[in-house]
Short mmCIF file of N, CA and C in Angstrom, two decimals:
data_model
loop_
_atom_site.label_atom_id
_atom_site.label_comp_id
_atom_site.label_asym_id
_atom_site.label_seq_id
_atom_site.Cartn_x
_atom_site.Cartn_y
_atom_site.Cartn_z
N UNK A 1 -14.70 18.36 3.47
CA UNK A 1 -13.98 17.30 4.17
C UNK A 1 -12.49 17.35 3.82
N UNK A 2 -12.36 17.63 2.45
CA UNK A 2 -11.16 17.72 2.24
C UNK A 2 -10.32 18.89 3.30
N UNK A 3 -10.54 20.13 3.10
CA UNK A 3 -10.34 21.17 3.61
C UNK A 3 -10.02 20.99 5.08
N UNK A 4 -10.53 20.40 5.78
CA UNK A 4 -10.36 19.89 6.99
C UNK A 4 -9.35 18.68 6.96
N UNK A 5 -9.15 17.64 6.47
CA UNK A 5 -8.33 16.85 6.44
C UNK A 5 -6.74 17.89 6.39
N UNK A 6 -6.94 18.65 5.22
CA UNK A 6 -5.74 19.46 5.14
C UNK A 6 -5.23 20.26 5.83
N UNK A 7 -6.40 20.80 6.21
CA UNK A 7 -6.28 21.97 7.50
C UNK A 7 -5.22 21.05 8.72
N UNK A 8 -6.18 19.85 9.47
CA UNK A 8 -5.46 18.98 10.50
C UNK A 8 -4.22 18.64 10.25
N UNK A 9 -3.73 18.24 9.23
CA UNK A 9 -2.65 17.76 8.98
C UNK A 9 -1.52 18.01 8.11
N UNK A 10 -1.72 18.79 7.49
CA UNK A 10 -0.77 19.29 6.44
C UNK A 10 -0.87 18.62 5.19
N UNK A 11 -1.40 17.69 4.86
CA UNK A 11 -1.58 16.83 3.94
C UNK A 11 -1.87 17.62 2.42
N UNK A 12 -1.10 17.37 1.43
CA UNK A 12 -1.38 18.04 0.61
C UNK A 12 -0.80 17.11 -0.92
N UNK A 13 -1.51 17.69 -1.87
CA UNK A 13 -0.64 17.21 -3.73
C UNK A 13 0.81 16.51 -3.39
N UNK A 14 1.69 17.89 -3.00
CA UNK A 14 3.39 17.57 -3.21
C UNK A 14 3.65 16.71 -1.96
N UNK A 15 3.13 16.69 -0.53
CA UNK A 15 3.47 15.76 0.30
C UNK A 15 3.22 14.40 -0.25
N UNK A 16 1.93 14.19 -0.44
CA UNK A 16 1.59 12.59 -0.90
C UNK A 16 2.56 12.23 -2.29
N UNK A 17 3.25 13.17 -3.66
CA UNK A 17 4.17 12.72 -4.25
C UNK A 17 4.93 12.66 -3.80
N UNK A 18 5.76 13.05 -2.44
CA UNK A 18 7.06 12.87 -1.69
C UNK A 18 7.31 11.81 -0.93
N UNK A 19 6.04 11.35 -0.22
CA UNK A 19 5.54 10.10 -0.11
C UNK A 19 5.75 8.84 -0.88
N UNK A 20 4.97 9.23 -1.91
CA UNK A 20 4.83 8.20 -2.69
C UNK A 20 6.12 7.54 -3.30
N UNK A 21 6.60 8.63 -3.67
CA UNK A 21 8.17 8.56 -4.32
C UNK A 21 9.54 7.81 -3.64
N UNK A 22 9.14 8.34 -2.27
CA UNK A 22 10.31 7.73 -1.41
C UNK A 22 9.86 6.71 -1.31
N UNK A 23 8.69 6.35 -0.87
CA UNK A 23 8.42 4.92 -0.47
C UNK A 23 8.90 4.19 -1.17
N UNK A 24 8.46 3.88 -2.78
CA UNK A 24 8.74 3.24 -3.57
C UNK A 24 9.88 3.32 -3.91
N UNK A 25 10.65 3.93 -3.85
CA UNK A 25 12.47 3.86 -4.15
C UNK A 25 12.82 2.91 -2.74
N UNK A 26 11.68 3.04 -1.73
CA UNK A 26 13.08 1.47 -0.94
C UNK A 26 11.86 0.78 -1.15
N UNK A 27 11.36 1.10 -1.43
CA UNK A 27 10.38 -0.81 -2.14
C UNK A 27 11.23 -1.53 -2.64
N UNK A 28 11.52 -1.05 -3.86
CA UNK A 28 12.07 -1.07 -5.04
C UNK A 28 13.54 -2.05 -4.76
N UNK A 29 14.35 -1.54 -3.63
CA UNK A 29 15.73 -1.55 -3.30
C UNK A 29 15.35 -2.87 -2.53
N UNK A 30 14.07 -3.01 -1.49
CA UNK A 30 14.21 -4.07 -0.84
C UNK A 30 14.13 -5.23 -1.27
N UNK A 31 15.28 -6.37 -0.60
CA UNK A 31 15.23 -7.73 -0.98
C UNK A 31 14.04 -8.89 -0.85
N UNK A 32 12.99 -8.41 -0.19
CA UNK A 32 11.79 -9.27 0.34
C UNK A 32 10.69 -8.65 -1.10
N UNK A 33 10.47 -7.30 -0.92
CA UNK A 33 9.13 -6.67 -1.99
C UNK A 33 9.62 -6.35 -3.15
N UNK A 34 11.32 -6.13 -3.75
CA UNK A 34 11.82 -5.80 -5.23
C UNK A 34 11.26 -6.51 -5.86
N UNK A 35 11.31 -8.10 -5.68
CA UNK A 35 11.31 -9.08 -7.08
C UNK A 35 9.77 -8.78 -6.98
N UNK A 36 9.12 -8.43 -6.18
CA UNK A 36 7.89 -8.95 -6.34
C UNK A 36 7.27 -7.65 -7.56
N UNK A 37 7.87 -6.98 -7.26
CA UNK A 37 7.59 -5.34 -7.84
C UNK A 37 8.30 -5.58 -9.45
N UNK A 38 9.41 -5.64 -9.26
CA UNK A 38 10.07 -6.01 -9.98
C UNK A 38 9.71 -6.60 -11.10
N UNK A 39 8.89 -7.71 -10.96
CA UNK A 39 8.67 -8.83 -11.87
C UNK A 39 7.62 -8.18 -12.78
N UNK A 40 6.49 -7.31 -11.88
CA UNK A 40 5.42 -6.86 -12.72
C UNK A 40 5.37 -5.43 -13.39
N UNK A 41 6.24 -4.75 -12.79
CA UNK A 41 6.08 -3.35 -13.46
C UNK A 41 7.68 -3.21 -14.16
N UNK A 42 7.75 -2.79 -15.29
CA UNK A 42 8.25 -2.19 -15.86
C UNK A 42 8.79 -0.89 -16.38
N UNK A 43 7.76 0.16 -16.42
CA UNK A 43 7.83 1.10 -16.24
C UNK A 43 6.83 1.63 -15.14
N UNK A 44 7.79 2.40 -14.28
CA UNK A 44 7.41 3.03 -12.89
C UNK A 44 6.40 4.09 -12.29
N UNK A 45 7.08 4.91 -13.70
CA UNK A 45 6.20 6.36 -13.61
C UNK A 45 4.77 6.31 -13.61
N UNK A 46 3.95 5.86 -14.83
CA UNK A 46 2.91 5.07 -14.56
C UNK A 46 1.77 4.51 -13.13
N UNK A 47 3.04 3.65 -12.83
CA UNK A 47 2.49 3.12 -11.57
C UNK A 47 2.70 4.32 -10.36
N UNK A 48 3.38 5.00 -10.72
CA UNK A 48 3.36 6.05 -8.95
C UNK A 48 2.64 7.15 -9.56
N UNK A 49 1.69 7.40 -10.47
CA UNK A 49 0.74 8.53 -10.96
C UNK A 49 -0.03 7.82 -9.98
N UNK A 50 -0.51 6.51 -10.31
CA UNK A 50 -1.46 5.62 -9.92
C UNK A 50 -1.58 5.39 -8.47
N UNK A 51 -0.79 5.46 -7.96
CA UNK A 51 -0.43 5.58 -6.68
C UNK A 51 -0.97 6.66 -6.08
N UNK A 52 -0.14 7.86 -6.92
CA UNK A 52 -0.55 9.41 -5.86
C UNK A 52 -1.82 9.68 -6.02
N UNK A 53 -2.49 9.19 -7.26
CA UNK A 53 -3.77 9.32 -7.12
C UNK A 53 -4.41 8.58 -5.91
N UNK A 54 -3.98 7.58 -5.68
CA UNK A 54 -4.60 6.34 -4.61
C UNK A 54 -4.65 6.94 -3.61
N UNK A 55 -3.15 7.02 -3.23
CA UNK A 55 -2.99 7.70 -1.98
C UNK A 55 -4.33 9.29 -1.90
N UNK A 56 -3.99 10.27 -2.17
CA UNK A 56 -4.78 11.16 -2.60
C UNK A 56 -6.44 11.05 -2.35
N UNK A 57 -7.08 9.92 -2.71
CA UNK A 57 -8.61 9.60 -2.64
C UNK A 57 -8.37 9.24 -1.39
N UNK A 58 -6.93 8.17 -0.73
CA UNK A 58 -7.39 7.40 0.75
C UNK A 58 -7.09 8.75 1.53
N UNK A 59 -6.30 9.12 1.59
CA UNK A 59 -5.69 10.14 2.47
C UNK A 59 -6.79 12.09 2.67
N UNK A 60 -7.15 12.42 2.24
CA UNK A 60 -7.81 13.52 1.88
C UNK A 60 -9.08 13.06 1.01
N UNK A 61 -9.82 12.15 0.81
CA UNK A 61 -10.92 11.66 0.27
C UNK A 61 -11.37 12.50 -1.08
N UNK A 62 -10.08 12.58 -2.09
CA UNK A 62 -10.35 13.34 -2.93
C UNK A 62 -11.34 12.96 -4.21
N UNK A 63 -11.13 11.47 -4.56
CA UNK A 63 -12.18 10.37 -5.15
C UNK A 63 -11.68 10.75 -6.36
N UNK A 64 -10.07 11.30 -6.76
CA UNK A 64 -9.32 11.36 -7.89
C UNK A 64 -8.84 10.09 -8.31
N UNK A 65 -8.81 8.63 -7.60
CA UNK A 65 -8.55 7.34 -7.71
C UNK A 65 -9.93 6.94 -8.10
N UNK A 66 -9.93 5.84 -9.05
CA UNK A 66 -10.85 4.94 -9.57
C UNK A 66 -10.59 3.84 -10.15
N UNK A 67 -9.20 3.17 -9.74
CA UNK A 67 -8.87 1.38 -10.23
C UNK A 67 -9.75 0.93 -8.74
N UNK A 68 -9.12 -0.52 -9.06
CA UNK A 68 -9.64 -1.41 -7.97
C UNK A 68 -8.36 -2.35 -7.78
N UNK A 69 -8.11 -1.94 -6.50
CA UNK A 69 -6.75 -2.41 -5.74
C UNK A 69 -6.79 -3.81 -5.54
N UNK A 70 -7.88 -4.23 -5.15
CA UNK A 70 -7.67 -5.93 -4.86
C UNK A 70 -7.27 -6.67 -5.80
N UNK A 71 -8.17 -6.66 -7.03
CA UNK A 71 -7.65 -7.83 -8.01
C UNK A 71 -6.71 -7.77 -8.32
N UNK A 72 -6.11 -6.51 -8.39
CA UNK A 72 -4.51 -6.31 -9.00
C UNK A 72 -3.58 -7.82 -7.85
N UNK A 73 -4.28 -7.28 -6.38
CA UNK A 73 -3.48 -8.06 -5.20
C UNK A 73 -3.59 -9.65 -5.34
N UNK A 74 -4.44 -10.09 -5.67
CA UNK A 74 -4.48 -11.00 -5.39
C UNK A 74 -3.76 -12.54 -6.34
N UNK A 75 -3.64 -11.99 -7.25
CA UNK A 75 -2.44 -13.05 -7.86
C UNK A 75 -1.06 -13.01 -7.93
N UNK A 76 -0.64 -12.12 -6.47
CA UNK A 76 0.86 -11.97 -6.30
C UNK A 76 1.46 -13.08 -5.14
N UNK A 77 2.35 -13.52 -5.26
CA UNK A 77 3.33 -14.33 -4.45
C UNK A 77 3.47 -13.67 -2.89
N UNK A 78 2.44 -13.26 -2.34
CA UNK A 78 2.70 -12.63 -0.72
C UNK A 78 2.41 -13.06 0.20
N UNK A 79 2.34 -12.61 1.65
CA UNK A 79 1.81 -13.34 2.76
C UNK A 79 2.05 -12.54 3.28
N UNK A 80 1.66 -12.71 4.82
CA UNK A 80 1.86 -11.60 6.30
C UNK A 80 3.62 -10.99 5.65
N UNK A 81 4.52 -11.56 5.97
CA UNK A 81 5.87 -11.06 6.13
C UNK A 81 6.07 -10.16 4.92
N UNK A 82 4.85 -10.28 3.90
CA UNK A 82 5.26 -9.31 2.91
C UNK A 82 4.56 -7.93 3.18
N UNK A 83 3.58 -8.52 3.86
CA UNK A 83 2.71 -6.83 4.10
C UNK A 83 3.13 -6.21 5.38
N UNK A 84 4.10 -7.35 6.72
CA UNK A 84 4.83 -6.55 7.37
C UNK A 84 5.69 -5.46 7.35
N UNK A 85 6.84 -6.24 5.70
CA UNK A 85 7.25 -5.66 5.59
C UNK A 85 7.00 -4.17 4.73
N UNK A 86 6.05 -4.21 3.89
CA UNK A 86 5.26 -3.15 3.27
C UNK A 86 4.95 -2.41 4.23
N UNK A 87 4.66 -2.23 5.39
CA UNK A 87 3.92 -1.55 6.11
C UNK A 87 4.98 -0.77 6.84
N UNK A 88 6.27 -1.76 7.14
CA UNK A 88 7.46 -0.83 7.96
C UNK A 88 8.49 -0.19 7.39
N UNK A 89 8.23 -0.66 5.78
CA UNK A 89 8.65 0.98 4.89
C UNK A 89 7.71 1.67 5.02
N UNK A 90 6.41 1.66 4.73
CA UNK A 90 5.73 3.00 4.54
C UNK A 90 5.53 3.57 6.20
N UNK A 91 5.56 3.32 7.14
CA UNK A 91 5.73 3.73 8.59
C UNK A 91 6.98 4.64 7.85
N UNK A 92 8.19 3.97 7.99
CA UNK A 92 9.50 4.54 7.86
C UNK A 92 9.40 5.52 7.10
N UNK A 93 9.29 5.64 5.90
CA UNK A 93 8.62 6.95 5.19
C UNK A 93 8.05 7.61 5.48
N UNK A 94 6.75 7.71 5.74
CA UNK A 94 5.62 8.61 6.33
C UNK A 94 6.36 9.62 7.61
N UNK A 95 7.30 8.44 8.74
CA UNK A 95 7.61 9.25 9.55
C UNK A 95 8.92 10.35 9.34
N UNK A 96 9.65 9.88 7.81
CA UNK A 96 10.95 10.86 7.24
C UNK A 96 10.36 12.01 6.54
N UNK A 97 9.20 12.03 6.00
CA UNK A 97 8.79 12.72 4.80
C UNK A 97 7.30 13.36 5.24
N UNK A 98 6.67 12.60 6.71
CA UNK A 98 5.78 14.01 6.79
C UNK A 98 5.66 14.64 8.34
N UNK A 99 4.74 15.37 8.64
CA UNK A 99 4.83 15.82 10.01
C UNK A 99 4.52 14.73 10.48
N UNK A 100 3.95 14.76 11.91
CA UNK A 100 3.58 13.75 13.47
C UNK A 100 2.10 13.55 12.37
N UNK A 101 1.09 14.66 12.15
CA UNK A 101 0.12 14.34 11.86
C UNK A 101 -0.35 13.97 11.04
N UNK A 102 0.32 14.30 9.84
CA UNK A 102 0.12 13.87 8.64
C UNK A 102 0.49 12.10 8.49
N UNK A 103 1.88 11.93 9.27
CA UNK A 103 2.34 10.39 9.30
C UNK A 103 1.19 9.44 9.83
N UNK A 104 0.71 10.04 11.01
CA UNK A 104 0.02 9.10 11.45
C UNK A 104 -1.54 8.82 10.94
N UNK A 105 -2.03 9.99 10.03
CA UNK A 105 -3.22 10.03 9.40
C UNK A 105 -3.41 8.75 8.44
N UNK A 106 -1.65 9.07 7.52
CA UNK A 106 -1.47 8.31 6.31
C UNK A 106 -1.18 6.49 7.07
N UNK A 107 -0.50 6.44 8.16
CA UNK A 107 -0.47 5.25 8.88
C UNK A 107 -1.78 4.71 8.97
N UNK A 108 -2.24 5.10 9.68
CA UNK A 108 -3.80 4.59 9.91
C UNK A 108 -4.45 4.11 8.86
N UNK A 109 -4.71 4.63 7.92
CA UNK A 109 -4.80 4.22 6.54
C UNK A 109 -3.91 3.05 6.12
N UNK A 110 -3.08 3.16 6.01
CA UNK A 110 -1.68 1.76 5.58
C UNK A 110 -2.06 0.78 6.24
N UNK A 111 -2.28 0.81 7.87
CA UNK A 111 -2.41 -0.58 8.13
C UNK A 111 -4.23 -1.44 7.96
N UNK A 112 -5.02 -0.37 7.81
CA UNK A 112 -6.48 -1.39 7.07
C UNK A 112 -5.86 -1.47 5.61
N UNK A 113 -5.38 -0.88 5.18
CA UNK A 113 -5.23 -1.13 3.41
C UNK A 113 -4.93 -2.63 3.49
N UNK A 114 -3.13 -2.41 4.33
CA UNK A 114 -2.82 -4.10 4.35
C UNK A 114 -3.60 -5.28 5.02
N UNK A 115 -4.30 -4.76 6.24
CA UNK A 115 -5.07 -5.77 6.62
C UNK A 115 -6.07 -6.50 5.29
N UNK A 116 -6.46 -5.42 4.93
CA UNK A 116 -7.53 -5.75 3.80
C UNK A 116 -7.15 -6.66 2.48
N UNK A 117 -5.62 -6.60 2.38
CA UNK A 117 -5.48 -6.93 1.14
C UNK A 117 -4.52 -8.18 1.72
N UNK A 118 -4.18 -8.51 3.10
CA UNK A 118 -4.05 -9.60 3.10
C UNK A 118 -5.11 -10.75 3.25
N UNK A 119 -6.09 -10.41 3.70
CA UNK A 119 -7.28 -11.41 4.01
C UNK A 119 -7.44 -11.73 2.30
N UNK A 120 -7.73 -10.22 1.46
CA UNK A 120 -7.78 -10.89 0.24
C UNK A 120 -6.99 -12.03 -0.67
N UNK A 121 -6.42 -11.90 -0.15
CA UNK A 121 -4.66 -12.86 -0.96
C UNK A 121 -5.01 -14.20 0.11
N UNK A 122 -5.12 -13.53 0.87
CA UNK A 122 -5.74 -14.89 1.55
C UNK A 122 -6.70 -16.00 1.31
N UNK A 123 -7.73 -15.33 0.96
CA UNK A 123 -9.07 -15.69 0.35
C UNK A 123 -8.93 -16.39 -1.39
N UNK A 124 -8.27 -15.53 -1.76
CA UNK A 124 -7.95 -15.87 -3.36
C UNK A 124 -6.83 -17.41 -2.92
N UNK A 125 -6.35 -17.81 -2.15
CA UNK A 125 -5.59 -19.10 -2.14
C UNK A 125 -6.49 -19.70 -1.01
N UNK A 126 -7.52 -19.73 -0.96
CA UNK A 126 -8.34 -20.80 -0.70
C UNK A 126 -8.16 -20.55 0.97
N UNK A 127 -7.71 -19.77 1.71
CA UNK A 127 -7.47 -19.92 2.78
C UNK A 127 -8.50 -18.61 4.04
N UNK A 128 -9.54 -18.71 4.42
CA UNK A 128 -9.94 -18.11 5.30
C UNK A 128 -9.44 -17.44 6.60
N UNK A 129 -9.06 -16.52 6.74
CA UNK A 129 -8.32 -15.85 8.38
C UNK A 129 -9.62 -15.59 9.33
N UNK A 130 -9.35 -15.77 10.06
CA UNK A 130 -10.25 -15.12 11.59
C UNK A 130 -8.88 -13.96 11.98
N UNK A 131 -10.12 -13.17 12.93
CA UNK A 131 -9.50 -11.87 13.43
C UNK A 131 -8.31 -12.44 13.82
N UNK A 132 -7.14 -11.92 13.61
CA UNK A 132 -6.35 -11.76 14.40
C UNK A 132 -4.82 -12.54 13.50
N UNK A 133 -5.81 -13.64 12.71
CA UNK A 133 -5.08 -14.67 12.62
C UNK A 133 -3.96 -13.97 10.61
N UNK A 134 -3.23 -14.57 10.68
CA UNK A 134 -2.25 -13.74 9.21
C UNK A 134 -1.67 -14.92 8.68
N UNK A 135 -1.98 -14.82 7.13
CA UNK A 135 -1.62 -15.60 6.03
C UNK A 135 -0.16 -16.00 5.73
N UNK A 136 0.00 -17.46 5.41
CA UNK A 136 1.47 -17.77 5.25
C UNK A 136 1.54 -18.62 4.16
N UNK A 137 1.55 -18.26 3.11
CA UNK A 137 2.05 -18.75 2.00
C UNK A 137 2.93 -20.34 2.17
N UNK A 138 2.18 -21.26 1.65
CA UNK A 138 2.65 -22.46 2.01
C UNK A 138 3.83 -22.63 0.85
N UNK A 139 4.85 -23.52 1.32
CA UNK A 139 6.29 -23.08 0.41
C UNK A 139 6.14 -24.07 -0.98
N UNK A 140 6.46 -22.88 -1.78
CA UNK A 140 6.19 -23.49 -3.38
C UNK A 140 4.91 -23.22 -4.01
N UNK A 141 4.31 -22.35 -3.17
CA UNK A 141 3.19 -21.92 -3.71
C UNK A 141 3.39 -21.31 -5.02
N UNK A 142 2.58 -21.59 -5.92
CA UNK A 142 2.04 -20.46 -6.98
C UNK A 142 1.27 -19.87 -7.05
N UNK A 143 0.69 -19.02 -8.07
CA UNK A 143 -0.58 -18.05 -8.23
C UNK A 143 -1.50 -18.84 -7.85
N UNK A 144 -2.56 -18.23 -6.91
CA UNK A 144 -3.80 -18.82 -6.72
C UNK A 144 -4.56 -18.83 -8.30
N UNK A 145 -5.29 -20.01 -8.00
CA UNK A 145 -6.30 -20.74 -9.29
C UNK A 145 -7.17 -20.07 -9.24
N UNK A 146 -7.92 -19.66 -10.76
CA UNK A 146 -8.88 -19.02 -10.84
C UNK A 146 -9.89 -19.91 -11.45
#
């Protein structure tokens, strides 16, 4: 499966770190997702091993990833406009840093990730979505209660 994923698309080790790398340098820079990034990681390197591994298992189903992405998500300060904007850097990336096919492989992927992890953030603040419908952080919110 892998082999075929790679074959179709070019997808490979050094693309998904080129990926990964850029993305997160305008994460990082942006005024909406910095603080949020910001606040919790400290050291980087770390977190974008963690990453390329991620990416890596979603992208080419390599099953070199083994955290669990949600809980990390769900006691962060986000809502729709944060995973909009998450989503139109990594679009923006994907489409600077890989081919037509590879971008749109890794796209496809990006937008269930975020769907998924907004319903979760959703869910963790008490709030249920129906299809269609996207989470808005009521103002002054804090960490959802555990």
């Amino acid at each position: 499966m892998i082999e075929q994923i790679r074959a179709g698309t070019g997808i490979d080790e050094p693309m998904i770190a080129r990926l990964v790398d850029a993305f997160y340098a305008k994460v990082r820079a942006d005024p909406l997702l910095g603080p949020v990034f910001d606040a919790r990681i400290a050291d980087w390197e770390p977190h974008l091993q963690q990453m390329r591994l991620f990416w890596s298992s979603v992208a080419l189903m390599s099953g070199v990833y083994h955290g669990r992405p949600m809980p990390k998500h769900l006691p962060l300060p986000v809502d729709a406009a944060h995973f909009d904007r998450w989503l139109e850097l990594f679009e923006a990336t994907a489409a600077e840093v890989c081919p037509p096919a590879a971008a749109d492989h890794f796209i496809e992927r990006a937008r269930r990730i975020a769907e998924s992890l907004e319903l979760g953030v959703a869910g963790a603040n008490g709030v249920l979505l129906r299809r269609g419908d996207r989470y808005v952080r009521p103002p002054g919110a804090g960490s959802p209660a555990r």
